[in-house]
Coordinates of C-alpha atoms and ligand atoms in Angstrom, one line a residue:
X1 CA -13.9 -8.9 3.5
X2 CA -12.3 -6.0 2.8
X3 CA -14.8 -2.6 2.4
X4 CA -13.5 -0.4 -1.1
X5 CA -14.9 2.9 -1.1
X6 CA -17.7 4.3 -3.5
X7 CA -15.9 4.4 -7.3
X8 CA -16.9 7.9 -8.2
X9 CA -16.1 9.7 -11.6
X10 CA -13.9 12.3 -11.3
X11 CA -16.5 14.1 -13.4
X12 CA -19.0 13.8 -11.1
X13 CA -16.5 14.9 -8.2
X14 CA -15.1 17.8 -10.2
X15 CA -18.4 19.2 -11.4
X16 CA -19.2 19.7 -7.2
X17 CA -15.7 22.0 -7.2
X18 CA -15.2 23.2 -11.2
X19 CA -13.6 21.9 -13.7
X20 CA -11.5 18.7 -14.2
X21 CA -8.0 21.1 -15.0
X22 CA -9.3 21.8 -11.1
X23 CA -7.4 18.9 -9.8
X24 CA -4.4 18.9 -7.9
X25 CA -2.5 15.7 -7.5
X26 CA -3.7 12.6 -10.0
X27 CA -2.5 9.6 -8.5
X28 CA -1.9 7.0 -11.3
X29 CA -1.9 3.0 -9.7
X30 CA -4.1 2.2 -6.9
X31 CA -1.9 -0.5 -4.9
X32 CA -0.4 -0.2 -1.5
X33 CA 1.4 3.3 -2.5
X34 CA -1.1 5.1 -4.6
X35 CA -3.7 4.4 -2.0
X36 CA -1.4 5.8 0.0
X37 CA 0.0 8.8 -1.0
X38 CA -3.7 9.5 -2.6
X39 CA -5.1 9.9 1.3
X40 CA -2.0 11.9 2.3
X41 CA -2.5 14.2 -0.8
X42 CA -6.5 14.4 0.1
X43 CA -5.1 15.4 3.9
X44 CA -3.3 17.9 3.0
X45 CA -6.9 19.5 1.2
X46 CA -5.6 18.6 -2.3
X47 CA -8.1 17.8 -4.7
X48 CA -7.1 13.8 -5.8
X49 CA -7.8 11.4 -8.2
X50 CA -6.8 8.5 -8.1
X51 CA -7.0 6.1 -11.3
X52 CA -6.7 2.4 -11.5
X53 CA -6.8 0.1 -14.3
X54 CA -8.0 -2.7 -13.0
X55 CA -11.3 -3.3 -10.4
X56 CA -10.0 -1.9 -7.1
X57 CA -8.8 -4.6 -4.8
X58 CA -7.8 -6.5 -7.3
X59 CA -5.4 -9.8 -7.4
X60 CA -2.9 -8.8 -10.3
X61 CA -0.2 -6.7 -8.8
X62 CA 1.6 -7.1 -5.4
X63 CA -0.7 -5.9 -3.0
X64 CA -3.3 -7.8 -2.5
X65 CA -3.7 -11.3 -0.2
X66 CA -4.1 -11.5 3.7
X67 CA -0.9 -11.0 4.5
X68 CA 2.8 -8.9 4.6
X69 CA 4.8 -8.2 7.1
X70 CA 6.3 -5.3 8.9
X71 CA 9.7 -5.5 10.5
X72 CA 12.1 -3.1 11.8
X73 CA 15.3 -5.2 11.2
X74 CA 17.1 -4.0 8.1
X75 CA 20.6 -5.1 7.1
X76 CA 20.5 -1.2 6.1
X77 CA 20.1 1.4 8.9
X78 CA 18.7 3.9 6.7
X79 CA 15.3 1.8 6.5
X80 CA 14.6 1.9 10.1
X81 CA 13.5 5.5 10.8
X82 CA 11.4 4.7 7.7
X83 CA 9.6 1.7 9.2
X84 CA 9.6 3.8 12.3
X85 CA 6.9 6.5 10.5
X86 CA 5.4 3.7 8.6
X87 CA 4.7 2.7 12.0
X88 CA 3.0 5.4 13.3
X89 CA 1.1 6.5 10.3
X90 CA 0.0 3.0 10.1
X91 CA -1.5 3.6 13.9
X92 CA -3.1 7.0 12.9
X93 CA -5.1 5.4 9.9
X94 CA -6.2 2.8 11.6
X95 CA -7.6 5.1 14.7
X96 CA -8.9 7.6 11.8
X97 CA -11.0 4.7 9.8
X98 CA -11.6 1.8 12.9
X99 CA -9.7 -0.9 10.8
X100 CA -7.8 -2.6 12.4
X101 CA -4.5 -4.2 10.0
X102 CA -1.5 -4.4 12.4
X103 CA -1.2 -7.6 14.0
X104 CA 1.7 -6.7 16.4
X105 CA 4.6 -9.8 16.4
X106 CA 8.3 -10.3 18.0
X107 CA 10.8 -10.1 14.9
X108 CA 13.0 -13.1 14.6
X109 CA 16.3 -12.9 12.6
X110 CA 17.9 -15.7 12.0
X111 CA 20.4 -17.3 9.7
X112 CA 24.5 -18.2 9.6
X113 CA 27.0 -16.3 11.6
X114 CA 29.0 -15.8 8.0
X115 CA 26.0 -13.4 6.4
X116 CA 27.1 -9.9 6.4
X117 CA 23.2 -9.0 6.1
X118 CA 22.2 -10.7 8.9
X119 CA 25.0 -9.3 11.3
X120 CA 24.0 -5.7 10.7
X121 CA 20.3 -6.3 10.8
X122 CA 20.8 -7.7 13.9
X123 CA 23.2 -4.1 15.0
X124 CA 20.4 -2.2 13.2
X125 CA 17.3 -3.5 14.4
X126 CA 16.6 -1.9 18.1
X127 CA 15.8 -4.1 21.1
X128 CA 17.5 -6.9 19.6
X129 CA 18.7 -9.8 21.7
X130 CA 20.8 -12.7 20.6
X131 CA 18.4 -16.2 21.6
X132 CA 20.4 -18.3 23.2
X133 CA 17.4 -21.5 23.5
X134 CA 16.4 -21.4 20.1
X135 CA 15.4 -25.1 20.7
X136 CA 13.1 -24.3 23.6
X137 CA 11.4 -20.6 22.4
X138 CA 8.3 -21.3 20.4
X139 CA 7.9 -24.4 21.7
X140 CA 11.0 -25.3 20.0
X141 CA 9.5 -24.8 16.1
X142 CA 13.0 -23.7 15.1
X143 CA 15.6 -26.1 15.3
X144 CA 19.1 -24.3 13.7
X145 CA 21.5 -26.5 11.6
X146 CA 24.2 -28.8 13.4
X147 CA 26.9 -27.5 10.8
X148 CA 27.5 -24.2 10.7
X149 CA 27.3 -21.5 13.2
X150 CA 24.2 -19.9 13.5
X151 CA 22.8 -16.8 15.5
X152 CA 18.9 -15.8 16.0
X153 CA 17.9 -12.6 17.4
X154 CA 14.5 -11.2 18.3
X155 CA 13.2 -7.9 18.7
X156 CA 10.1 -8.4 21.2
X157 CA 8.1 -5.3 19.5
X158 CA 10.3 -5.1 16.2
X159 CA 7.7 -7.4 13.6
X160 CA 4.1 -8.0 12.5
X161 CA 1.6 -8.5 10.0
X162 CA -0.3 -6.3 8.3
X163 CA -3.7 -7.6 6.3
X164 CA -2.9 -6.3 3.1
X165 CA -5.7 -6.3 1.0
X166 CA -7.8 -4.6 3.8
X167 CA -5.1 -2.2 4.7
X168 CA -5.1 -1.2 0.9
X169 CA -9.3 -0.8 1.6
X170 CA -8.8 1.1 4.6
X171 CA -6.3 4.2 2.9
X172 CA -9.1 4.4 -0.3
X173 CA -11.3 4.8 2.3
X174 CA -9.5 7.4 4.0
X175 CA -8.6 9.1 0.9
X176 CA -12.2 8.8 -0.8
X177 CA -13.4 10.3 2.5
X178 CA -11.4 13.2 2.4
X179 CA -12.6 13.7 -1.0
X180 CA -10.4 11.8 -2.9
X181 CA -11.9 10.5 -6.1
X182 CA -11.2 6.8 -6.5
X183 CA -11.8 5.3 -10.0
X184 CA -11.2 1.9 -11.1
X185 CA -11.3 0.3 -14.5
X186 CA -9.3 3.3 -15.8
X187 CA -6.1 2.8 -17.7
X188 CA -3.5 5.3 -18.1
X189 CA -1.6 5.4 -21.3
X190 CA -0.3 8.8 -21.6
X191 CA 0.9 11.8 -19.6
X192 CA 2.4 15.2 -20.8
X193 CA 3.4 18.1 -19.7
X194 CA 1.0 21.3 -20.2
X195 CA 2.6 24.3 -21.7
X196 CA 2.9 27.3 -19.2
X197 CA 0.9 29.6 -21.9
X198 CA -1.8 26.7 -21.0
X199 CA -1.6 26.8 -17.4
X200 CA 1.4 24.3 -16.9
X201 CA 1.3 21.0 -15.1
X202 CA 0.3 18.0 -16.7
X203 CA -2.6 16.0 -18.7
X204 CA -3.0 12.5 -17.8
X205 CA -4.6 10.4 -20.8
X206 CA -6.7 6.8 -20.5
X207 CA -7.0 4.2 -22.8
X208 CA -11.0 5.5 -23.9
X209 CA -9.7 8.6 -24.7
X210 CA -10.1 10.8 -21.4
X211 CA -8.0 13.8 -20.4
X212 CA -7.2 14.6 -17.2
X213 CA -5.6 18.0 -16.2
X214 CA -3.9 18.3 -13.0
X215 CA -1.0 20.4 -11.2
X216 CA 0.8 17.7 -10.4
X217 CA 1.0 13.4 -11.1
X218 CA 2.3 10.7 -9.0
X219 CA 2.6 7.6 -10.6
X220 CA 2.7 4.5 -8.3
X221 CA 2.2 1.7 -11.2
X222 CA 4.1 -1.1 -9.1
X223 CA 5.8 -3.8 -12.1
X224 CA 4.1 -1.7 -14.9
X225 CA 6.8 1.3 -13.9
X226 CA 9.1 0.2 -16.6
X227 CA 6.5 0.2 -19.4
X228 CA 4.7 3.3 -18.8
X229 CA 7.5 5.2 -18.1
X230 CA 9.3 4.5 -21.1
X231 CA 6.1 4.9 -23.5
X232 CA 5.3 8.6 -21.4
X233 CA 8.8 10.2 -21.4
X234 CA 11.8 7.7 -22.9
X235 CA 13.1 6.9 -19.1
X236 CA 14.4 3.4 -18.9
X237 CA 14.3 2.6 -15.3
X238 CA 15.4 -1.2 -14.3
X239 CA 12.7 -2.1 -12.6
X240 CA 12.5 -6.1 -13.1
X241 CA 9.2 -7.7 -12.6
X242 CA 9.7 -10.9 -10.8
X243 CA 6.9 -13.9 -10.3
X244 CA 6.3 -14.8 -6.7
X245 CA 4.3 -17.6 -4.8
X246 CA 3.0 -16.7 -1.7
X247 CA 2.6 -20.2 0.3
X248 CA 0.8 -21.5 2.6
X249 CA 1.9 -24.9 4.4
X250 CA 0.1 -27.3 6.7
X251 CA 0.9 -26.8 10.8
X252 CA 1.5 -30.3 11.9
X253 CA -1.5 -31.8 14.4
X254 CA -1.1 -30.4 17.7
X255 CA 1.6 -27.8 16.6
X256 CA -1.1 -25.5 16.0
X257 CA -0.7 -23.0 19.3
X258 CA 2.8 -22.5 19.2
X259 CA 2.8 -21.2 16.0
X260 CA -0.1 -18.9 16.5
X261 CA 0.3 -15.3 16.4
X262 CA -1.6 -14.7 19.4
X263 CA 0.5 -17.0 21.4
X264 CA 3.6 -14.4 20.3
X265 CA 4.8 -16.6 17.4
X266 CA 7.0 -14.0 15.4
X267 CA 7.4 -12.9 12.0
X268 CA 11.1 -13.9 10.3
X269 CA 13.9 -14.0 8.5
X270 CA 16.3 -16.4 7.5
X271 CA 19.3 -14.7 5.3
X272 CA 21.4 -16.7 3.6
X273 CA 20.3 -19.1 0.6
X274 CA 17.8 -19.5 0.2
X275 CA 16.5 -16.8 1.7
X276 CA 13.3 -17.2 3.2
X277 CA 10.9 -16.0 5.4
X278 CA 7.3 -16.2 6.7
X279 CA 4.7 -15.1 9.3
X280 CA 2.7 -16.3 12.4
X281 CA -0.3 -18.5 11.6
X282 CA -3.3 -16.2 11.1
X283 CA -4.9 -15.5 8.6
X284 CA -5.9 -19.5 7.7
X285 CA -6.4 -21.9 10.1
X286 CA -4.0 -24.7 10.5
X287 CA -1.7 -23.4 7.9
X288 CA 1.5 -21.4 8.3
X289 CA 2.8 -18.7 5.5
X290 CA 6.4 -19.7 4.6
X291 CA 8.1 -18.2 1.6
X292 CA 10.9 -17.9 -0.8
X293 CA 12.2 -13.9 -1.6
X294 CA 12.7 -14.0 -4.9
X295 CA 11.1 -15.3 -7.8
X296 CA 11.7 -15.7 -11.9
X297 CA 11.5 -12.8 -14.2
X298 CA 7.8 -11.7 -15.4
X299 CA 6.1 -9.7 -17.8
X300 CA 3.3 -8.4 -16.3
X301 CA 1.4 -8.2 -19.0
X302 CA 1.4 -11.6 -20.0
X303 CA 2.1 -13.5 -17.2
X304 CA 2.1 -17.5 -17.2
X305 CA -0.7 -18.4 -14.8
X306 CA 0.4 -21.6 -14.7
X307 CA 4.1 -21.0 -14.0
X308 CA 5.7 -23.9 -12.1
X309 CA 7.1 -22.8 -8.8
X310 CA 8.3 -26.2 -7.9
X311 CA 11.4 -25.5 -7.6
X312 CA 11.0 -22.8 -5.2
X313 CA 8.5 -24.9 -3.3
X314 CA 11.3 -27.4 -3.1
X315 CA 13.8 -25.0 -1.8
X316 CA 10.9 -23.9 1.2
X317 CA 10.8 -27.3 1.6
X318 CA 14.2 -28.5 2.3
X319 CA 14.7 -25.4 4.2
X320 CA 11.5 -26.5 6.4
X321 CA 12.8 -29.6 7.0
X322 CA 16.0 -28.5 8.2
X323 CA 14.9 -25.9 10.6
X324 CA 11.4 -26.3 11.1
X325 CA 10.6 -29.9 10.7
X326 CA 8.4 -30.9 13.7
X327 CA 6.2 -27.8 13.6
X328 CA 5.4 -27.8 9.5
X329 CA 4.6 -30.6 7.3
X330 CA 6.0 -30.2 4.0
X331 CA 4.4 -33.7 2.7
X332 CA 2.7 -33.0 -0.7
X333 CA 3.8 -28.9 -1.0
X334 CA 2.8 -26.0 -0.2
X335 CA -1.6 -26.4 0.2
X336 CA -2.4 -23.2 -0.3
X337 CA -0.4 -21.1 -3.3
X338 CA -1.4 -17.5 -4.6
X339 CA 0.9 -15.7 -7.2
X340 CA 2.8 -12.1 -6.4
X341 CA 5.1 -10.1 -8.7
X342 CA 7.9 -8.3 -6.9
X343 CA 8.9 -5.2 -9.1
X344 CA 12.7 -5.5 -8.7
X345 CA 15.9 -2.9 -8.6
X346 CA 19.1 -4.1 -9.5
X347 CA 20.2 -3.3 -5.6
X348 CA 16.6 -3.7 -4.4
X349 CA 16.3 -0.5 -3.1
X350 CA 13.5 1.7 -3.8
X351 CA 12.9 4.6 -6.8
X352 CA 11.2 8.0 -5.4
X353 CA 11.7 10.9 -7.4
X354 CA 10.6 13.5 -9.4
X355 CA 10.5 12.2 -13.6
X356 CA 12.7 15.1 -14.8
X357 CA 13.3 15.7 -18.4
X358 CA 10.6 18.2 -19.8
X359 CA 7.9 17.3 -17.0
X360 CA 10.6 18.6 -14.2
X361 CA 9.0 18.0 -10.6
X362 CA 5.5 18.0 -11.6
X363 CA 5.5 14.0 -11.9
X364 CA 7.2 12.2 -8.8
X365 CA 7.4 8.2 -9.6
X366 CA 7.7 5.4 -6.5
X367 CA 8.2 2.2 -7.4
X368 CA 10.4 -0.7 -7.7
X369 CA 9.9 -1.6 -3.8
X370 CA 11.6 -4.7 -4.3
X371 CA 9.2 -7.2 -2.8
X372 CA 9.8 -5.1 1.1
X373 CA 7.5 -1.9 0.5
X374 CA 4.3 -2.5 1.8
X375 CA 5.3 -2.3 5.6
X376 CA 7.1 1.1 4.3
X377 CA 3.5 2.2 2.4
X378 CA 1.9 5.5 4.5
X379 CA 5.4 6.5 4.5
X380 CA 6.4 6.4 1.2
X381 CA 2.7 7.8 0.3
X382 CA 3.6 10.8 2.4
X383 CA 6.9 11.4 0.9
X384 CA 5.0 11.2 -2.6
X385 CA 2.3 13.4 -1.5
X386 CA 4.5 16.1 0.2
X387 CA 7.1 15.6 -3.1
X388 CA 4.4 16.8 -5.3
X389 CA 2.5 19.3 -3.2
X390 CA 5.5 20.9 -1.4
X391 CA 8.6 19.8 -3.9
X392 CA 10.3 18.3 -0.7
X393 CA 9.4 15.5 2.0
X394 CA 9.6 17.7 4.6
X395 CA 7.6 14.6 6.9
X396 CA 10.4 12.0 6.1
X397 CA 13.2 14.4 7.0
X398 CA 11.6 15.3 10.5
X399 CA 11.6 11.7 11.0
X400 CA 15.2 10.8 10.3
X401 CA 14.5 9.5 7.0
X402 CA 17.8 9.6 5.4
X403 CA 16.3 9.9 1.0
X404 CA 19.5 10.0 -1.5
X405 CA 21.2 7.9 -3.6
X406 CA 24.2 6.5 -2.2
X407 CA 25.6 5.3 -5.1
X408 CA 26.1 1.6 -3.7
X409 CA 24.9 -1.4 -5.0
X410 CA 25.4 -5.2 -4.4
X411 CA 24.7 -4.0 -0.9
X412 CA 22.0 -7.5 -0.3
X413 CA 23.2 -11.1 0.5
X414 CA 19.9 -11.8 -1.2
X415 CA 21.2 -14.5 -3.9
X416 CA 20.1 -13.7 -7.3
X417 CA 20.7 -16.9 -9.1
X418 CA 16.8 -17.5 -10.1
X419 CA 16.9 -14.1 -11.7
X420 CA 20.0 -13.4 -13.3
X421 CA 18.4 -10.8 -16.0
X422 CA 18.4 -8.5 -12.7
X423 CA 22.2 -8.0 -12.8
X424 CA 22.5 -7.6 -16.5
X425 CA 20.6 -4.3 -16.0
X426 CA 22.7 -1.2 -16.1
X427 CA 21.4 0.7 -13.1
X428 CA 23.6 3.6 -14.1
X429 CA 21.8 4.3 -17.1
X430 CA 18.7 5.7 -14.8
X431 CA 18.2 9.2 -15.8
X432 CA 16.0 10.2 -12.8
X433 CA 17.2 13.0 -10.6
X434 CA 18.9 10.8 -8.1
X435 CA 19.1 12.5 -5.0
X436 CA 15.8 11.2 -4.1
X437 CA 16.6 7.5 -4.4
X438 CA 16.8 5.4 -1.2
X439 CA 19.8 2.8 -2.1
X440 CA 20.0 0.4 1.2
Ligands
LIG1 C1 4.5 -12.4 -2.4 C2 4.9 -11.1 -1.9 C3 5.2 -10.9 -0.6 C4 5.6 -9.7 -0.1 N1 5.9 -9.6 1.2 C5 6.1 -8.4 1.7 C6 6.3 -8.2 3.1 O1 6.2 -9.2 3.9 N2 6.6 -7.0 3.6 C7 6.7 -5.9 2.8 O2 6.9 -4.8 3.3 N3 6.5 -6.0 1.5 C8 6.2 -7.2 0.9 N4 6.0 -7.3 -0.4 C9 6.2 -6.2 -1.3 C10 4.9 -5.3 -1.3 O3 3.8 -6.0 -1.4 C11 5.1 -4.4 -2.5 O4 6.3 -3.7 -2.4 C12 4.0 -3.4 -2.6 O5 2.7 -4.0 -2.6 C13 4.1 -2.6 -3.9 O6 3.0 -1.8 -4.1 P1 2.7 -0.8 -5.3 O7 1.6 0.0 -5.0 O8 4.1 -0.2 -5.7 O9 2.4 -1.8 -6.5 P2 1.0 -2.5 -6.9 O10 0.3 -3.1 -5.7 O11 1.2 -3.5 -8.0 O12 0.1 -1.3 -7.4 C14 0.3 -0.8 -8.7 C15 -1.1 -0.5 -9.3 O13 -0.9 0.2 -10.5 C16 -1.9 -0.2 -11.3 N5 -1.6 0.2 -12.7 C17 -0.6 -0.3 -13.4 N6 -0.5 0.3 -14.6 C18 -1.5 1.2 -14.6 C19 -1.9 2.2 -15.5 N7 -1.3 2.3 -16.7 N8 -3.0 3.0 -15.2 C20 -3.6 2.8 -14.0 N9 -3.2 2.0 -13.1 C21 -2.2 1.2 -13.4 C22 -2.0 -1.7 -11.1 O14 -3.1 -2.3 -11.6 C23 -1.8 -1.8 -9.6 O15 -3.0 -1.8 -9.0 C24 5.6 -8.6 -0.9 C25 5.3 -8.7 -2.3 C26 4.9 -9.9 -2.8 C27 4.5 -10.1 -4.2

């Protein structure tokens, strides 16, 4: 089980150094990102706190569970150099706190010659070679379709899997130990900018009635973006809200080792529809993770609990049975299910930038990560962090980071028919600054 840090109250914290206006950076959602940029803000010396509404750790976002993976293949090659930092910020933390989250894996891409998506993530992705016996690697778990041509590629170092929930643990950690303060059970309902006269930057309200004075505000509030943002300043960002099933399905008797990720089973992706995609068997014995990228719309405030996701256990299945059907047993579902939201972009590329309007860069926003952020998390946190502290992402750009909004959309061969609200969304009525947008 994961470890969370000490919940302190950023009274407590801010009577050791002065007063609450004191703070620097108030990080508002403590997910994958505001953990994140919370213990790159606290690195830098910055005095942080980080708020959460519900108990830390908790299951109600898209976060939390045993599993996400990391990858390096992008149809996009401007996500690359970002997985490339999130890489080696991901090995800092876990030599700084002794976790270890990163289960290293080969990357498998695989899917029909025909997808556009596929073809440049297999140009994009380093390393890459084409698999010519995809019936004998892996002790022939993937079996490609007779009727169309098909290409697979692996990158031997390119994939892996991070622990997510412990991962999320570890960077509180980090951030409570640099003297972060870390408070859960704290919902944030307003924020507003702070005259000059009155010292400028911003005041961050809760639902009880607590203010919160700080230079500077990140909000990282995953599939509630939408909602606060359009209650705290009028911005209408399209970030969709999607319900996702993470499943688990049974390895078939005596299949067990070759789909092992010690035995270099990889993480992949199969484009084309549907799309799906899963990781090495792990986290719970005798069961394999296979899943479906995409999802129905969701409010996340009232979300059906008991949701059927039939059909998209169906789809898994038939696509099981066509290309994995000796290694995974698909009789009776998926055994093990646990529901995700994915907090969608009409292009599903991801929103950082500063909020504009009256609050100007004093509030920087990240969110709509479009069910691929996590692997991208001490990255994005960093860019967050330095976008608030310095007013650029000076880290990112060293890296090769390519942030701006190219303008393109429509970019993914991701189909969209289970959410079609997605492409009803005007994306050009987002009134961010957008040269901080990454568009793939
Ligand atoms: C099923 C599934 C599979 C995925 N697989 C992958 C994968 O393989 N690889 C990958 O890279 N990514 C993957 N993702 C995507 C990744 O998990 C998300 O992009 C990432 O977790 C988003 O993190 P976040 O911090 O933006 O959002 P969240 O984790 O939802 O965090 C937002 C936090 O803000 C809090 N909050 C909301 N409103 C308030 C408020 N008013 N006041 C205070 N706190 C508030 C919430 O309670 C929440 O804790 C997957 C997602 C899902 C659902």
């Amino acid at each position: 089980m994961a470890t969370a840090p000490t919940t302190a109250t950023a009274t407590s914290a801010s009577s050791a150094r002065g007063h609450r206006s004191d703070l620097d950076v108030i990080v508002v959602g403590a997910g994958i990102m505001g953990s994140c940029a919370a213990h790159a803000a606290s690195s830098r010396g910055a005095r942080v706190l980080l708020l959460e509404r519900f108990d830390l750790l908790h299951h109600l976002g898209s976060s939390h569970g045993a599993s996400r993976t990391i990858r390096d293949a992008y149809p996009n090659a401007r996500y690359p150099p970002m997985v490339r930092l999130a890489r080696r910020l991901w090995r800092d933390a876990e030599a700084e706190s002794g976790y270890r989250v990163l289960t290293p894996a080969p990357q498998l891409s695989l899917g029909p010659r025909r997808s556009a998506a596929l073809m440049s993530t297999i140009k994009n992705a380093a390393g890459t070679e084409e698999v010519a016996d995809l019936a004998q690697r892996w002790g022939g778990a993937f079996r490609a379709p007779r009727d169309d041509g098909w290409v697979a590629a692996v990158s031997e170092r390119g994939g892996g899997v991070l622990n997510a929930t412990k991962a999320v643990a570890m960077f509180q950690a980090l951030a409570a130990k640099k003297g972060a303060v870390v408070r859960d059970n704290t919902e944030v309902v307003g924020i507003r900018k702070r005259p000059a006269g009155e010292g400028g930057g911003v005041v961050v309200r809760t639902s009880s009635g607590e203010e919160f004075r700080a230079a500077k505000c990140v909000v990282t509030v995953g599939a509630w973006t939408s909602k606060l943002l359009r209650s705290v300043s009028g911005v209408d960002l399209p970030i969709q809200p999607l319900h996702t099933t993470v499943m688990y399905w049974r390895i078939k008797p005596g299949k067990e080792r070759d789909l092992a990720a010690d035995s270099g089973f990889p993480t992949f992706s199969c484009y084309g529809d549907p799309h799906v995609y899963g990781t090495p068997a792990l986290e719970l014995p005798g069961l394999v993770k296979i899943n479906y990228d995409s999802g129905p719309p969701c409010d996340p405030d009232r979300r059906d609990w008991a949701a059927s996701d039939a059909e998209v256990a169906q789809r898994v299945a038939r696509w099981i049975e066509e290309v994995m059907p000796d290694h995974v047993d698909t009789e009776g579902g998926p055994v093990v299910r646990q529901a995700c939201m994915y907090s969608m972009t009409p292009d599903k590329d991801f929103v950082i930038d500063f909020l504009g309007r009256e609050f100007g860069e004093d509030v920087v926003v990240g969110a709509g990560f479009s069910g691929h952020g996590f692997k991208m998390g001490p990255a994005v946190g960093t860019i967050l962090a330095e976008m608030a502290i310095d007013g650029k992402a000076k880290t990112a750009e060293e890296a090769g980071v390519e942030l701006g909004h190219s303008g393109s959309t429509g970019s993914t061969a991701i189909p969209w028919e289970t959410t079609p609200r997605i492409t009803e969304l005007d994306w050009g009525r987002v009134v961010l600054s957008s040269h901080l947008l990454i568009q793939s």
